[in-house]
Amino acid sequence: MALNAEFKKAVEDSKKLTGKPGNDELLHLYALYKIANGEDISKAPAPGMFDMRVRSIPPPPKFTPLTPALREQAKAKKKEWQKLVDEGITSDQAPGMYVAFVEDLKEKHGYDENKVPEPVGGS
């Protein structure tokens, strides 16, 4: 199986874990995903109080700023992403690292091929 196909399968497999990974594991998975997809951290806006993109639910009709918890979550995601970039992980390396990390998560947290996929980090 080509790495691109393996990466896509790993992305799907990450949504079929039977146990929930820890926060550090989720942040690492997020950062590897961003790098693997060739996203440029220098073009990613810093998460701020008025950043509506990191909401996991549609915004209400009236504008409301992010809660402190969501703002901290967005900052933690970008910090982990930056850490991996600073370590020199490239978009060529990240897909293989992502696949290997998901395999580790499957062993650690369990995996069910028949599970209905759910967002990584979801309840």
PDB file of C-alpha atoms in Angstrom:
ATOM      1  CA  MET A   1       0.000   0.000   0.000  1.00  0.00           C
ATOM      2  CA  ALA A   2       1.409   3.407  -0.947  1.00  0.00           C
ATOM      3  CA  LEU A   3       2.146   5.817   1.871  1.00  0.00           C
ATOM      4  CA  ASN A   4      -0.605   8.198   0.747  1.00  0.00           C
ATOM      5  CA  ALA A   5      -3.159   5.372   0.961  1.00  0.00           C
ATOM      6  CA  GLU A   6      -1.706   4.254   4.306  1.00  0.00           C
ATOM      7  CA  PHE A   7      -1.979   7.818   5.605  1.00  0.00           C
ATOM      8  CA  LYS A   8      -5.622   8.117   4.524  1.00  0.00           C
ATOM      9  CA  LYS A   9      -6.408   4.769   6.166  1.00  0.00           C
ATOM     10  CA  ALA A  10      -4.639   5.867   9.365  1.00  0.00           C
ATOM     11  CA  VAL A  11      -6.753   9.041   9.425  1.00  0.00           C
ATOM     12  CA  GLU A  12      -9.893   6.878   9.225  1.00  0.00           C
ATOM     13  CA  ASP A  13      -8.524   4.376  11.752  1.00  0.00           C
ATOM     14  CA  SER A  14      -7.875   7.191  14.235  1.00  0.00           C
ATOM     15  CA  LYS A  15     -11.638   7.751  14.278  1.00  0.00           C
ATOM     16  CA  LYS A  16     -12.302   4.107  15.185  1.00  0.00           C
ATOM     17  CA  LEU A  17     -10.298   3.862  18.393  1.00  0.00           C
ATOM     18  CA  THR A  18     -12.323   2.231  21.153  1.00  0.00           C
ATOM     19  CA  GLY A  19     -10.645   4.186  23.946  1.00  0.00           C
ATOM     20  CA  LYS A  20      -9.986   7.896  24.079  1.00  0.00           C
ATOM     21  CA  PRO A  21      -6.351   8.995  23.677  1.00  0.00           C
ATOM     22  CA  GLY A  22      -4.919  11.443  26.179  1.00  0.00           C
ATOM     23  CA  ASN A  23      -4.668  15.145  25.446  1.00  0.00           C
ATOM     24  CA  ASP A  24      -0.934  14.994  24.653  1.00  0.00           C
ATOM     25  CA  GLU A  25      -1.564  12.155  22.209  1.00  0.00           C
ATOM     26  CA  LEU A  26      -4.366  14.092  20.526  1.00  0.00           C
ATOM     27  CA  LEU A  27      -2.186  17.188  20.208  1.00  0.00           C
ATOM     28  CA  HIS A  28       0.630  15.134  18.671  1.00  0.00           C
ATOM     29  CA  LEU A  29      -1.785  13.498  16.227  1.00  0.00           C
ATOM     30  CA  TYR A  30      -3.155  16.923  15.256  1.00  0.00           C
ATOM     31  CA  ALA A  31       0.311  18.367  14.653  1.00  0.00           C
ATOM     32  CA  LEU A  32       1.451  15.408  12.548  1.00  0.00           C
ATOM     33  CA  TYR A  33      -1.751  15.670  10.499  1.00  0.00           C
ATOM     34  CA  LYS A  34      -1.217  19.368   9.821  1.00  0.00           C
ATOM     35  CA  ILE A  35       2.388  18.816   8.723  1.00  0.00           C
ATOM     36  CA  ALA A  36       1.505  15.726   6.656  1.00  0.00           C
ATOM     37  CA  ASN A  37      -1.047  17.779   4.745  1.00  0.00           C
ATOM     38  CA  GLY A  38       1.581  20.387   3.937  1.00  0.00           C
ATOM     39  CA  GLU A  39      -0.058  23.146   5.923  1.00  0.00           C
ATOM     40  CA  ASP A  40       2.222  26.093   6.632  1.00  0.00           C
ATOM     41  CA  ILE A  41       2.242  27.091  10.283  1.00  0.00           C
ATOM     42  CA  SER A  42       3.567  30.545   9.403  1.00  0.00           C
ATOM     43  CA  LYS A  43       0.294  31.214   7.559  1.00  0.00           C
ATOM     44  CA  ALA A  44      -1.919  29.907  10.347  1.00  0.00           C
ATOM     45  CA  PRO A  45      -3.373  32.753  12.395  1.00  0.00           C
ATOM     46  CA  ALA A  46      -2.683  32.772  16.095  1.00  0.00           C
ATOM     47  CA  PRO A  47      -5.784  31.640  17.969  1.00  0.00           C
ATOM     48  CA  GLY A  48      -7.358  34.562  19.693  1.00  0.00           C
ATOM     49  CA  MET A  49     -10.445  35.620  21.492  1.00  0.00           C
ATOM     50  CA  PHE A  50     -12.319  36.397  18.264  1.00  0.00           C
ATOM     51  CA  ASP A  51     -11.256  33.296  16.353  1.00  0.00           C
ATOM     52  CA  MET A  52     -14.457  31.470  15.477  1.00  0.00           C
ATOM     53  CA  ARG A  53     -12.749  28.754  13.367  1.00  0.00           C
ATOM     54  CA  VAL A  54     -11.742  26.555  16.286  1.00  0.00           C
ATOM     55  CA  ARG A  55     -15.302  26.070  17.472  1.00  0.00           C
ATOM     56  CA  SER A  56     -16.480  22.499  17.257  1.00  0.00           C
ATOM     57  CA  ILE A  57     -20.102  23.605  16.841  1.00  0.00           C
ATOM     58  CA  PRO A  58     -21.611  26.167  14.477  1.00  0.00           C
ATOM     59  CA  PRO A  59     -21.505  29.694  15.876  1.00  0.00           C
ATOM     60  CA  PRO A  60     -24.744  31.033  17.323  1.00  0.00           C
ATOM     61  CA  PRO A  61     -26.586  33.806  15.450  1.00  0.00           C
ATOM     62  CA  LYS A  62     -25.021  36.464  17.695  1.00  0.00           C
ATOM     63  CA  PHE A  63     -21.243  36.800  17.873  1.00  0.00           C
ATOM     64  CA  THR A  64     -19.708  35.274  20.985  1.00  0.00           C
ATOM     65  CA  PRO A  65     -15.984  35.085  21.643  1.00  0.00           C
ATOM     66  CA  LEU A  66     -14.318  31.762  22.300  1.00  0.00           C
ATOM     67  CA  THR A  67     -14.480  30.432  25.788  1.00  0.00           C
ATOM     68  CA  PRO A  68     -11.167  30.436  27.639  1.00  0.00           C
ATOM     69  CA  ALA A  69     -11.061  26.620  27.421  1.00  0.00           C
ATOM     70  CA  LEU A  70     -11.435  26.596  23.623  1.00  0.00           C
ATOM     71  CA  ARG A  71      -8.877  29.376  23.275  1.00  0.00           C
ATOM     72  CA  GLU A  72      -6.372  27.398  25.373  1.00  0.00           C
ATOM     73  CA  GLN A  73      -7.072  24.280  23.314  1.00  0.00           C
ATOM     74  CA  ALA A  74      -6.348  26.185  20.093  1.00  0.00           C
ATOM     75  CA  LYS A  75      -3.125  27.570  21.564  1.00  0.00           C
ATOM     76  CA  ALA A  76      -2.017  24.091  22.652  1.00  0.00           C
ATOM     77  CA  LYS A  77      -2.649  22.719  19.156  1.00  0.00           C
ATOM     78  CA  LYS A  78      -0.569  25.418  17.523  1.00  0.00           C
ATOM     79  CA  LYS A  79       2.184  25.054  20.132  1.00  0.00           C
ATOM     80  CA  GLU A  80       2.518  21.295  19.439  1.00  0.00           C
ATOM     81  CA  TRP A  81       2.463  21.930  15.701  1.00  0.00           C
ATOM     82  CA  GLN A  82       5.227  24.527  16.078  1.00  0.00           C
ATOM     83  CA  LYS A  83       7.254  22.143  18.253  1.00  0.00           C
ATOM     84  CA  LEU A  84       7.258  19.478  15.547  1.00  0.00           C
ATOM     85  CA  VAL A  85       8.125  22.042  12.877  1.00  0.00           C
ATOM     86  CA  ASP A  86      11.015  23.249  15.054  1.00  0.00           C
ATOM     87  CA  GLU A  87      12.197  19.628  15.383  1.00  0.00           C
ATOM     88  CA  GLY A  88      12.532  19.605  11.603  1.00  0.00           C
ATOM     89  CA  ILE A  89       9.698  17.212  10.777  1.00  0.00           C
ATOM     90  CA  THR A  90       8.831  17.673   7.120  1.00  0.00           C
ATOM     91  CA  SER A  91       5.703  17.033   5.096  1.00  0.00           C
ATOM     92  CA  ASP A  92       7.549  14.060   3.568  1.00  0.00           C
ATOM     93  CA  GLN A  93       8.241  12.507   6.992  1.00  0.00           C
ATOM     94  CA  ALA A  94       4.972  13.317   8.747  1.00  0.00           C
ATOM     95  CA  PRO A  95       2.634  10.886   6.936  1.00  0.00           C
ATOM     96  CA  GLY A  96       4.775   7.887   7.903  1.00  0.00           C
ATOM     97  CA  MET A  97       5.079   9.179  11.451  1.00  0.00           C
ATOM     98  CA  TYR A  98       1.298   9.671  11.576  1.00  0.00           C
ATOM     99  CA  VAL A  99       0.684   6.093  10.387  1.00  0.00           C
ATOM    100  CA  ALA A 100       3.091   4.688  12.996  1.00  0.00           C
ATOM    101  CA  PHE A 101       1.567   6.823  15.757  1.00  0.00           C
ATOM    102  CA  VAL A 102      -1.965   5.685  14.908  1.00  0.00           C
ATOM    103  CA  GLU A 103      -0.780   2.059  15.010  1.00  0.00           C
ATOM    104  CA  ASP A 104       0.597   2.721  18.513  1.00  0.00           C
ATOM    105  CA  LEU A 105      -2.708   4.311  19.543  1.00  0.00           C
ATOM    106  CA  LYS A 106      -4.638   1.313  18.204  1.00  0.00           C
ATOM    107  CA  GLU A 107      -2.569  -1.022  20.374  1.00  0.00           C
ATOM    108  CA  LYS A 108      -2.791   1.217  23.426  1.00  0.00           C
ATOM    109  CA  HIS A 109      -6.450   2.284  23.263  1.00  0.00           C
ATOM    110  CA  GLY A 110      -8.063  -0.468  21.208  1.00  0.00           C
ATOM    111  CA  TYR A 111      -9.490  -0.394  17.720  1.00  0.00           C
ATOM    112  CA  ASP A 112     -12.707  -1.601  16.099  1.00  0.00           C
ATOM    113  CA  GLU A 113     -12.756  -1.740  12.291  1.00  0.00           C
ATOM    114  CA  ASN A 114     -16.577  -1.821  12.375  1.00  0.00           C
ATOM    115  CA  LYS A 115     -16.986   1.181  14.667  1.00  0.00           C
ATOM    116  CA  VAL A 116     -18.822   4.155  13.220  1.00  0.00           C
ATOM    117  CA  PRO A 117     -16.086   6.776  12.792  1.00  0.00           C
ATOM    118  CA  GLU A 118     -16.217   9.637  15.258  1.00  0.00           C
ATOM    119  CA  PRO A 119     -14.128  12.784  15.424  1.00  0.00           C
ATOM    120  CA  VAL A 120     -10.761  12.262  17.068  1.00  0.00           C
ATOM    121  CA  GLY A 121     -10.986  13.795  20.520  1.00  0.00           C
ATOM    122  CA  GLY A 122     -14.788  13.504  20.469  1.00  0.00           C
ATOM    123  CA  SER A 123     -16.795  12.087  23.340  1.00  0.00           C
TER     124      SER A 123
END
